[in-house]
Tab-separated table of C-alpha atoms in Angstrom:
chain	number	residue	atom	x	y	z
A	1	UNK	CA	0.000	0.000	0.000
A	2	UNK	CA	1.464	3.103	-1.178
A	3	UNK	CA	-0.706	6.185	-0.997
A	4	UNK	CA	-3.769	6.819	0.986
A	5	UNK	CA	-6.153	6.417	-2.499
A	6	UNK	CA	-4.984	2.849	-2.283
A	7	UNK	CA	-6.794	1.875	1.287
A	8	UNK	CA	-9.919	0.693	1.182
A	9	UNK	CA	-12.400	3.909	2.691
A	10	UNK	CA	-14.678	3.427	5.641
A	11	UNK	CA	-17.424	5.549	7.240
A	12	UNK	CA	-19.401	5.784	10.432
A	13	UNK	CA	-22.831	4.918	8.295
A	14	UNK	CA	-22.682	1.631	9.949
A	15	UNK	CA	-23.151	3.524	13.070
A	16	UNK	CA	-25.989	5.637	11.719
A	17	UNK	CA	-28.252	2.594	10.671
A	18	UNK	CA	-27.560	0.508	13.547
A	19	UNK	CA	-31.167	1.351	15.536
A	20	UNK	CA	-31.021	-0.694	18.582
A	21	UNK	CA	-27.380	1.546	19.640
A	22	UNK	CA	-28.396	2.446	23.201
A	23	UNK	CA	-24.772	3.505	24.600
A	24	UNK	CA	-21.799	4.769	21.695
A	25	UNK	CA	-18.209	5.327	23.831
A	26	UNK	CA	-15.774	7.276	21.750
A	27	UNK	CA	-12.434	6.870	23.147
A	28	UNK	CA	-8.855	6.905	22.220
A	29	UNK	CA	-5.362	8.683	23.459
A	30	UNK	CA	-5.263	12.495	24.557
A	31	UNK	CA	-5.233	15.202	21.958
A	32	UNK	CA	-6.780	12.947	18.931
A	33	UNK	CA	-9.919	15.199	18.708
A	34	UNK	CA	-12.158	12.598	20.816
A	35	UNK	CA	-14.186	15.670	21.063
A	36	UNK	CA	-14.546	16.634	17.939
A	37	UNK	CA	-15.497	13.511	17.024
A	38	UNK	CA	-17.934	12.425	19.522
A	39	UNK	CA	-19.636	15.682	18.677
A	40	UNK	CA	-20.416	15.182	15.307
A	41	UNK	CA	-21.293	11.716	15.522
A	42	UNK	CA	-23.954	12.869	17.980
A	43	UNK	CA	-25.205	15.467	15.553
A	44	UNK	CA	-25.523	12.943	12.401
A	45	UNK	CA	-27.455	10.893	15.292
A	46	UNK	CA	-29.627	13.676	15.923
A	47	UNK	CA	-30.615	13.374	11.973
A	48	UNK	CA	-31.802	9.744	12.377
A	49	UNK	CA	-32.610	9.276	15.788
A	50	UNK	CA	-35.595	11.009	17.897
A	51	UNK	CA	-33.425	12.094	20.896
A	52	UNK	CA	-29.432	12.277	21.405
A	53	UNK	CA	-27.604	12.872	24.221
A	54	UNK	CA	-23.611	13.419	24.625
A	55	UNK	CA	-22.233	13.329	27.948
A	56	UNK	CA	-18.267	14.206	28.227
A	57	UNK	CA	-16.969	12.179	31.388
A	58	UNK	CA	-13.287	14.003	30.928
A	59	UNK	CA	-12.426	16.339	33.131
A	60	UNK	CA	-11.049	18.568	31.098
A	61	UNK	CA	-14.486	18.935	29.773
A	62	UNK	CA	-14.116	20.184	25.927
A	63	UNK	CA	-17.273	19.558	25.358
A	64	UNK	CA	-18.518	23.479	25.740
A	65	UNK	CA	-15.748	24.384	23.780
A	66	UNK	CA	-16.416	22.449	20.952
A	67	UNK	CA	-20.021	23.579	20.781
A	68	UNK	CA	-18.711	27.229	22.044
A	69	UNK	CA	-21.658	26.550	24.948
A	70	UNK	CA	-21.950	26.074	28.216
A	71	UNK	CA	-23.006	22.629	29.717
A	72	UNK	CA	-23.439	21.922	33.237
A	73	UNK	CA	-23.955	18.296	34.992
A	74	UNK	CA	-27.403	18.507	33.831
A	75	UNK	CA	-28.566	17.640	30.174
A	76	UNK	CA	-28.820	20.936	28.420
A	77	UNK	CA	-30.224	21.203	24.766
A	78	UNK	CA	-27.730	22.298	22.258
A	79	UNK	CA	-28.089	25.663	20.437
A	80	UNK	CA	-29.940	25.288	17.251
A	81	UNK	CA	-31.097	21.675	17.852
A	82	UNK	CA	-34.270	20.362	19.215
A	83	UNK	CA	-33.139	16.449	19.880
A	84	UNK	CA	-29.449	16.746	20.826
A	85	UNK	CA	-28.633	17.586	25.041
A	86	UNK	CA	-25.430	18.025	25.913
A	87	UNK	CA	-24.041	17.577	29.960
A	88	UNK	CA	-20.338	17.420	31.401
A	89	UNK	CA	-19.947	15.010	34.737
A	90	UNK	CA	-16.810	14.688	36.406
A	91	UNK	CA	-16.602	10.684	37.459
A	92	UNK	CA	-14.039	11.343	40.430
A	93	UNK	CA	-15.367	13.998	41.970
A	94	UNK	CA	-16.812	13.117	45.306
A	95	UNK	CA	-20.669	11.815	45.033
A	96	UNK	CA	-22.243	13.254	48.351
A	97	UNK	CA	-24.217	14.902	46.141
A	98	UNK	CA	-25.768	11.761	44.570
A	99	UNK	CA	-25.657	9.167	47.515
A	100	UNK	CA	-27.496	11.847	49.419
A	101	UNK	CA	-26.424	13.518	52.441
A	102	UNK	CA	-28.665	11.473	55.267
A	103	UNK	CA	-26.907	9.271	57.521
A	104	UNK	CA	-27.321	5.995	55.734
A	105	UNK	CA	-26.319	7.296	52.412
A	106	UNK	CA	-23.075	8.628	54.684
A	107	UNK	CA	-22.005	5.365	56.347
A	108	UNK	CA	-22.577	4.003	52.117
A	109	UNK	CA	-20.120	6.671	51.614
A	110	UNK	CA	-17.559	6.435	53.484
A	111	UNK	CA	-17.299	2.790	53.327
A	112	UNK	CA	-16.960	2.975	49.272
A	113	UNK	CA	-14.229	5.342	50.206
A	114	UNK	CA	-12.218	2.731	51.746
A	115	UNK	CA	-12.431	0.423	48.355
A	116	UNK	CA	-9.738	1.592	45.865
A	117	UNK	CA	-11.531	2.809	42.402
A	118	UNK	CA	-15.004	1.934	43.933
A	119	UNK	CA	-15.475	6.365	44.537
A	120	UNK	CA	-15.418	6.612	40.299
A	121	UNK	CA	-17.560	3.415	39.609
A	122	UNK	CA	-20.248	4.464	42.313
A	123	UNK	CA	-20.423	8.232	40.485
A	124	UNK	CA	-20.640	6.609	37.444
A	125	UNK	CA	-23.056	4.372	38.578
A	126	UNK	CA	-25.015	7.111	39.988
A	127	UNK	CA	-24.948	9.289	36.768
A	128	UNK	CA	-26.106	6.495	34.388
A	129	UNK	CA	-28.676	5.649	37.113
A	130	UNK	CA	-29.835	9.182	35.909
A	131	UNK	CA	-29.419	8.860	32.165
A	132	UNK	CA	-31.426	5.505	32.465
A	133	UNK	CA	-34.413	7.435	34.125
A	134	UNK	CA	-34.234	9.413	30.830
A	135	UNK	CA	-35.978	8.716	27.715
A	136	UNK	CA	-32.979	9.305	25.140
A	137	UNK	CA	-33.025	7.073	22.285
A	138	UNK	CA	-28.961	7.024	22.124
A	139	UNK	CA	-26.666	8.210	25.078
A	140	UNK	CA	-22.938	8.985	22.921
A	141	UNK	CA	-19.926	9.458	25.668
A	142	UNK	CA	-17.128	11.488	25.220
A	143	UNK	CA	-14.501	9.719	27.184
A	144	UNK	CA	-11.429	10.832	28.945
A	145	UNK	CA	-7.409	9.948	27.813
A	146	UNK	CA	-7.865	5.687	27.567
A	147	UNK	CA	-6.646	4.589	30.862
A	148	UNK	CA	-9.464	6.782	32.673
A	149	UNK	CA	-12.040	4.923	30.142
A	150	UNK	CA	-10.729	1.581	31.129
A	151	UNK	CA	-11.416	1.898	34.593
A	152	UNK	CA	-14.531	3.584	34.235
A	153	UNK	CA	-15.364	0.467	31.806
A	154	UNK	CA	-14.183	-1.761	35.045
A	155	UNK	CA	-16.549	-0.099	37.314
A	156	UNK	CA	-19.416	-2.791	36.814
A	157	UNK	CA	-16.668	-5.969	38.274
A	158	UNK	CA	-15.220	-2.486	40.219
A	159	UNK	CA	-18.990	-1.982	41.999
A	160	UNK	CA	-19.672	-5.562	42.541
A	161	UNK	CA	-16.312	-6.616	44.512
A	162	UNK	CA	-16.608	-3.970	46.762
A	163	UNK	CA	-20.421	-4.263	47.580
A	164	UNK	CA	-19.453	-7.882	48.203
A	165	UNK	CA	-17.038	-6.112	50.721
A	166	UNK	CA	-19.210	-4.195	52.384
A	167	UNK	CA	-21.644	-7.069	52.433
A	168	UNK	CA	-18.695	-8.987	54.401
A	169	UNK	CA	-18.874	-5.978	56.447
A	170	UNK	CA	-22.093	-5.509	57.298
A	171	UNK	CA	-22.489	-9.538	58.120
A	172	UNK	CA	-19.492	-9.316	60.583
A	173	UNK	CA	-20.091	-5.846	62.290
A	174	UNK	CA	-24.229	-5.552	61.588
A	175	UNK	CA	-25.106	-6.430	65.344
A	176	UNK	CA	-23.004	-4.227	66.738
A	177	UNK	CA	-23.626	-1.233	64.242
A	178	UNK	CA	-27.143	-1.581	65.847
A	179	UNK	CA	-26.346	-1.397	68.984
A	180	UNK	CA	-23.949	1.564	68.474
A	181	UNK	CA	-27.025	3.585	66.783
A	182	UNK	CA	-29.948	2.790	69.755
A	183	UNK	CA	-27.106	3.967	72.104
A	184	UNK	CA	-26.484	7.344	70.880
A	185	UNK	CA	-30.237	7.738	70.047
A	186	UNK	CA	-29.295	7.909	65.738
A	187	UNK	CA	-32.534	7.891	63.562
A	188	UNK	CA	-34.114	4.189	62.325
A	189	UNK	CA	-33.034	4.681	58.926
A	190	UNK	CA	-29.195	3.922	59.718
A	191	UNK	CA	-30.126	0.281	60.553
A	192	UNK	CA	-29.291	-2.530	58.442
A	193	UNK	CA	-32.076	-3.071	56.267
A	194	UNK	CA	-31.818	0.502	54.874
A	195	UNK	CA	-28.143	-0.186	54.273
A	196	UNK	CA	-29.153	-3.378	52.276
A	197	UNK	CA	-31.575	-1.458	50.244
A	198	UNK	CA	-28.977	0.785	49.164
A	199	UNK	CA	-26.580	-1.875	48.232
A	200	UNK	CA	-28.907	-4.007	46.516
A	201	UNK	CA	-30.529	-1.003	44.303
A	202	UNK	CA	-26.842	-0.075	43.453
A	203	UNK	CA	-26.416	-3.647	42.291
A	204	UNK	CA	-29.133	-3.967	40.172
A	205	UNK	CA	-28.387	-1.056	38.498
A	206	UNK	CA	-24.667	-2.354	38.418
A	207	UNK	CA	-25.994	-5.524	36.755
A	208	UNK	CA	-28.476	-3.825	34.153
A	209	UNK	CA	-25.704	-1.558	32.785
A	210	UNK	CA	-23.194	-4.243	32.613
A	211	UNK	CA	-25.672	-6.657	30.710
A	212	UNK	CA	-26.537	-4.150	27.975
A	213	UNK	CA	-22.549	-2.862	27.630
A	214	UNK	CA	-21.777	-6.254	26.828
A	215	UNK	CA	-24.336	-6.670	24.635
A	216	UNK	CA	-23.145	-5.537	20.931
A	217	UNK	CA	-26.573	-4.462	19.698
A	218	UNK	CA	-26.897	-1.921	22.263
A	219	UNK	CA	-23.388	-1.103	23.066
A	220	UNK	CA	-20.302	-0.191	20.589
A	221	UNK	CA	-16.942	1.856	21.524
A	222	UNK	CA	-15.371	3.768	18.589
A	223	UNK	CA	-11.750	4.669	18.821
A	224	UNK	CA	-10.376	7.994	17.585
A	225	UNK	CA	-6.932	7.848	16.298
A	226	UNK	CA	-4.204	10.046	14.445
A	227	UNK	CA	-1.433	7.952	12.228
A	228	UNK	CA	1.371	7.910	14.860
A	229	UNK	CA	3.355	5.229	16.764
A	230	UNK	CA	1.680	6.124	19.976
A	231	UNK	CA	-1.966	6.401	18.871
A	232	UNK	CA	-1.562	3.016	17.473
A	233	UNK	CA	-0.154	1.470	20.287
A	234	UNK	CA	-2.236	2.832	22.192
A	235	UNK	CA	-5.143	2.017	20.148
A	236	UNK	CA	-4.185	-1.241	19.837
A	237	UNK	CA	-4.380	-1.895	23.704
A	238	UNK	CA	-7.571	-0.294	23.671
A	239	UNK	CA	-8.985	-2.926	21.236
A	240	UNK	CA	-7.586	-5.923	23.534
A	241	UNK	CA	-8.358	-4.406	26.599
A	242	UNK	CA	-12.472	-4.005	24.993
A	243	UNK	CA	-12.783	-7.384	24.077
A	244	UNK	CA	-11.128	-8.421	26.932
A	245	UNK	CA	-14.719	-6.606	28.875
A	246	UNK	CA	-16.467	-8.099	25.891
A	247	UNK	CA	-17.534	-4.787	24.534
A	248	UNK	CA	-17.833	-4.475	20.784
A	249	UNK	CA	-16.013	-2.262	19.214
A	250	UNK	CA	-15.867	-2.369	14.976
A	251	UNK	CA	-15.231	1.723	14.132
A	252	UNK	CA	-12.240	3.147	13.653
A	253	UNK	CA	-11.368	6.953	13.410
A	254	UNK	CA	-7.811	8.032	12.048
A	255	UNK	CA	-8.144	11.409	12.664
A	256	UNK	CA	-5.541	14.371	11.527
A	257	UNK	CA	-4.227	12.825	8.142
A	258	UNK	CA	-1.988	15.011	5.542
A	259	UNK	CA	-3.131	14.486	2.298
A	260	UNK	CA	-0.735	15.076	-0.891
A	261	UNK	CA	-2.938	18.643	-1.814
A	262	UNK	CA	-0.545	21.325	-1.193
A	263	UNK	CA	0.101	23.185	-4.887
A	264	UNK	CA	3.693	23.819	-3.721
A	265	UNK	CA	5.310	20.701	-2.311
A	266	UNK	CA	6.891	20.843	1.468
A	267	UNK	CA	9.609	18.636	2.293
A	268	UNK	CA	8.118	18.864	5.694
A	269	UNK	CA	5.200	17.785	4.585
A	270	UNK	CA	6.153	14.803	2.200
A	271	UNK	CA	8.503	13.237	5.358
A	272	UNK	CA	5.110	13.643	7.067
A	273	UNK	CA	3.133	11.888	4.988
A	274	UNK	CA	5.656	9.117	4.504
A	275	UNK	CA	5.696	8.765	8.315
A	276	UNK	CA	1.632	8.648	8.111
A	277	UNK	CA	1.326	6.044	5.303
A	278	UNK	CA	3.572	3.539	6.937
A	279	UNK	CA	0.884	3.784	10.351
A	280	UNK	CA	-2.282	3.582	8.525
A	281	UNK	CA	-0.649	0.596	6.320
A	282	UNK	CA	-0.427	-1.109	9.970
A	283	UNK	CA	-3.808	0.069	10.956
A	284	UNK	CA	-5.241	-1.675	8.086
A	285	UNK	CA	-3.583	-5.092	8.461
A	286	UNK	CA	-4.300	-4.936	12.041
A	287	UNK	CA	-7.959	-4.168	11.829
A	288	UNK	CA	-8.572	-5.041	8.278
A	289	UNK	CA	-12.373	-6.602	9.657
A	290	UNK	CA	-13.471	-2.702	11.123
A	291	UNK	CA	-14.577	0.425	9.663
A	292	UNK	CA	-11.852	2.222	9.656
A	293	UNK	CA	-12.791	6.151	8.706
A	294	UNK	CA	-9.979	8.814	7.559
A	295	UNK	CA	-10.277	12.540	8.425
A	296	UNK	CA	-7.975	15.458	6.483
A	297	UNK	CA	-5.980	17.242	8.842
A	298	UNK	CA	-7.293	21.184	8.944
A	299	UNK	CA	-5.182	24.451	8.970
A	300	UNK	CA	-8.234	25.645	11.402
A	301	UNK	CA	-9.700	24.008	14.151
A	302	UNK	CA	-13.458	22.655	14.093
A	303	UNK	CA	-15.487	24.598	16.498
A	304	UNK	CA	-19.008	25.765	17.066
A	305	UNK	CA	-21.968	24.222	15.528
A	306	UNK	CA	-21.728	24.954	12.311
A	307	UNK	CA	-17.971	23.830	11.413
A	308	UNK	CA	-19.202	20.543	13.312
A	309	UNK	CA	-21.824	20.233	11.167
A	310	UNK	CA	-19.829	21.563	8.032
A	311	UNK	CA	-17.048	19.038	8.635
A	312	UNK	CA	-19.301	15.879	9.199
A	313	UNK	CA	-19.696	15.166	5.783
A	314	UNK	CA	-16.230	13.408	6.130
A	315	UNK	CA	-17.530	10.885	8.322
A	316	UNK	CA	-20.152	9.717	6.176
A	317	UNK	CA	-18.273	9.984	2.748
A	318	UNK	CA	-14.948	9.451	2.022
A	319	UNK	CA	-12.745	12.756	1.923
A	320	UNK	CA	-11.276	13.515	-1.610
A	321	UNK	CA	-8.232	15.644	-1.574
A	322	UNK	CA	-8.819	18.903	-3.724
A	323	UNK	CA	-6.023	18.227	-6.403
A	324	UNK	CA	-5.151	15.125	-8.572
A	325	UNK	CA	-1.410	14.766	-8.834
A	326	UNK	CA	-0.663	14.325	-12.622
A	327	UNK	CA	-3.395	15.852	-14.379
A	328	UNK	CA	-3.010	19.181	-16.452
A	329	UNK	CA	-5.066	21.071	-14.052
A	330	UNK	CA	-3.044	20.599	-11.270
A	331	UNK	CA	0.345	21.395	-13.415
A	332	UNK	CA	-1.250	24.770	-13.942
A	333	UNK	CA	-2.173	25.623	-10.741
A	334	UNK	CA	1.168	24.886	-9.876
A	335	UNK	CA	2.895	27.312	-12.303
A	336	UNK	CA	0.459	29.846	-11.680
A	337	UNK	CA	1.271	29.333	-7.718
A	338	UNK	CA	4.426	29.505	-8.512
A	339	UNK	CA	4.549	32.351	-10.807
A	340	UNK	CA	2.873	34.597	-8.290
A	341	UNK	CA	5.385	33.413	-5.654
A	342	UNK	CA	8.486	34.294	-8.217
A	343	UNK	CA	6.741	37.868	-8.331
A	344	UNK	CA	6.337	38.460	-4.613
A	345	UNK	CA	10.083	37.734	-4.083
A	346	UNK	CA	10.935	39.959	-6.658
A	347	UNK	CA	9.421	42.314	-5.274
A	348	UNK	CA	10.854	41.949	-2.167
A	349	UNK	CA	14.243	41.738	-3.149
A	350	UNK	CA	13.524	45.483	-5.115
A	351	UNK	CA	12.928	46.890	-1.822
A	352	UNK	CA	15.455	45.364	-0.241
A	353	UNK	CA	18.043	46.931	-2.861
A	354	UNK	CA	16.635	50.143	-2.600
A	355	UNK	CA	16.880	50.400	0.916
A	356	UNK	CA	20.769	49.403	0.797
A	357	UNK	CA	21.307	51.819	-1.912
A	358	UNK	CA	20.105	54.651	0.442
A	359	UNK	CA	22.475	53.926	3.224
């Protein structure tokens, strides 16, 4: 394979007729355009689907910058849309807030504290408690850097070791928990059928999720990519690390790729390109059975609504580079470039004489 017209073109389409999609996880390395991407893919969802919403579970939160909007941990509708929410959560911060602030939910609290990971998985727990109580017809996440994804993609096995903890806990200390509350006169609800309760509604929710990530009609992860050794490798552990949950993943994004359109060829750029083509040649033969889609690298960035939209046209049809090397056209665009360039200089270098010639 030597040039990027001879690998075989993917898009997200697949995506876009798949109906029974519940939960879409776009994920990848930092500083792909995860963002970007998960974006647009929920705005060509909002074209097919009667509700979208795209929750960004990355700190960093570029979700509001890539819509230039502001979006708070409740679903907001996006500016000229009326099916597509937006909301930003933060999966470590601490979840007083949605375990409640009464006693029980307190003691719940602070024993989850003493489970490493189990604070994250219980937020996210919490939050798509919440989405679940919503009616969206697809929920599209905008993940954080990959190894914050993976352990938020743990958090069902996370959840369910350290209930089964607490559960050991609550066997071994339950008696005297309820003798410790009737002696300093605490309220009935700290007593250890209220404790169960909460533990065994956490669970089920625990279980539900966990059944319907694993299950490839409702659930797919698509990974965002540029043409790098890093990307890939980090891609690639992605991949084993999603079947090793047994979540499908079959999409592909290779985002930021030179094509050969420049009228004046760039050393730079050629070395660049070289570098790129060897990448995506591996991509291919690694993942030759996915959909792998190719996005141009901009000189601009892609933000507010209407670049998203005016740039998601690449994700459902193949990008075609402006020029086509060897054709007359592009010859005389080139000597016309050119020509113009030869003048400038020239006309630079007249000034420059003239200003020597005065000193």
């Amino acid at each position: 394979m030597g040039s990027n017209a001879e690998l075989p073109e993917g898009t997200v389409q697949n995506i876009l007729e798949q109906d029974s999609l519940k939960w879409i996880f776009v994920g990848g390395k930092g500083g792909v355009g995860k963002t970007t991407c998960s974006s647009i893919l929920s705005i060509l969802l909002a074209r097919v689907r009667q509700s979208v919403l795209i929750i960004s579970t990355d700190p960093a939160h570029n979700l509001s910058d890539a819509f230039q909007q502001k979006f708070t941990k409740s679903p907001s509708l996006v500016n000229g849309f009326s099916n597509l929410y937006a909301m930003e959560v933060d999966p470590t911060v601490e979840h007083d807030d949605s375990l409640g602030s009464d006693t029980t939910d307190g003691f719940v609290s602070e024993l989850a504290n003493s489970i490493p990971g189990i604070d994250e998985a219980m937020s996210f727990a919490e939050m798509l408690k919440l989405v679940q109580t919503m009616d969206y017809s697809v929920i599209v996440f905008d993940t954080a850097p990959t190894g914050h994804t993976l352990r938020l993609l743990q958090f069902p096995s996370t959840l369910e070791k350290g209930l089964a903890k607490i559960m050991t806990l609550k066997n071994r200390f339950g008696g005297l928990l309820s003798q410790m509350t009737r002696l300093f006169g605490v309220d009935d609800e700290f007593n250890e059928d209220a404790i169960l309760g909460k533990l065994e509604g956490m669970k089920d929710v625990i279980e539900q999720v966990n059944k319907q990530f694993k299950d490839p009609d409702m659930t797919t992860f698509v990974c965002v990519c540029i043409p790098e050794f890093l990307s890939l490798y980090e891609t690639e552990r992605l991949v084993q690390e999603l079947t090793k949950f047994e979540i499908d993943t079959h999409n592909i994004i290779i985002n930021q790729v030179i094509y050969d359109e420049e009228v004046v060829e760039s050393k730079l750029l050629k070395a660049r390109m070289r570098m790129q083509q060897k990448y995506m040649n591996q991509f291919y033969m690694l993942y030759d059975d996915f959909h792998i889609t190719k996005l141009p690298l901009l000189p601009q960035e892609v933000c507010g609504v209407e670049a998203l939209k005016g740039f998601s046209h690449n994700f459902v049809s193949p990008y075609q580079p402006s020029i086509a090397r060897g054709t007359v056209e592009e010859l005389e665009q080139r000597v016309s470039t050119l020509r113009e360039q030869l003048k400038g200089a020239e006309a630079e270098l007249e000034i420059i004489k003239k200003g020597k010639q005065k000193v």
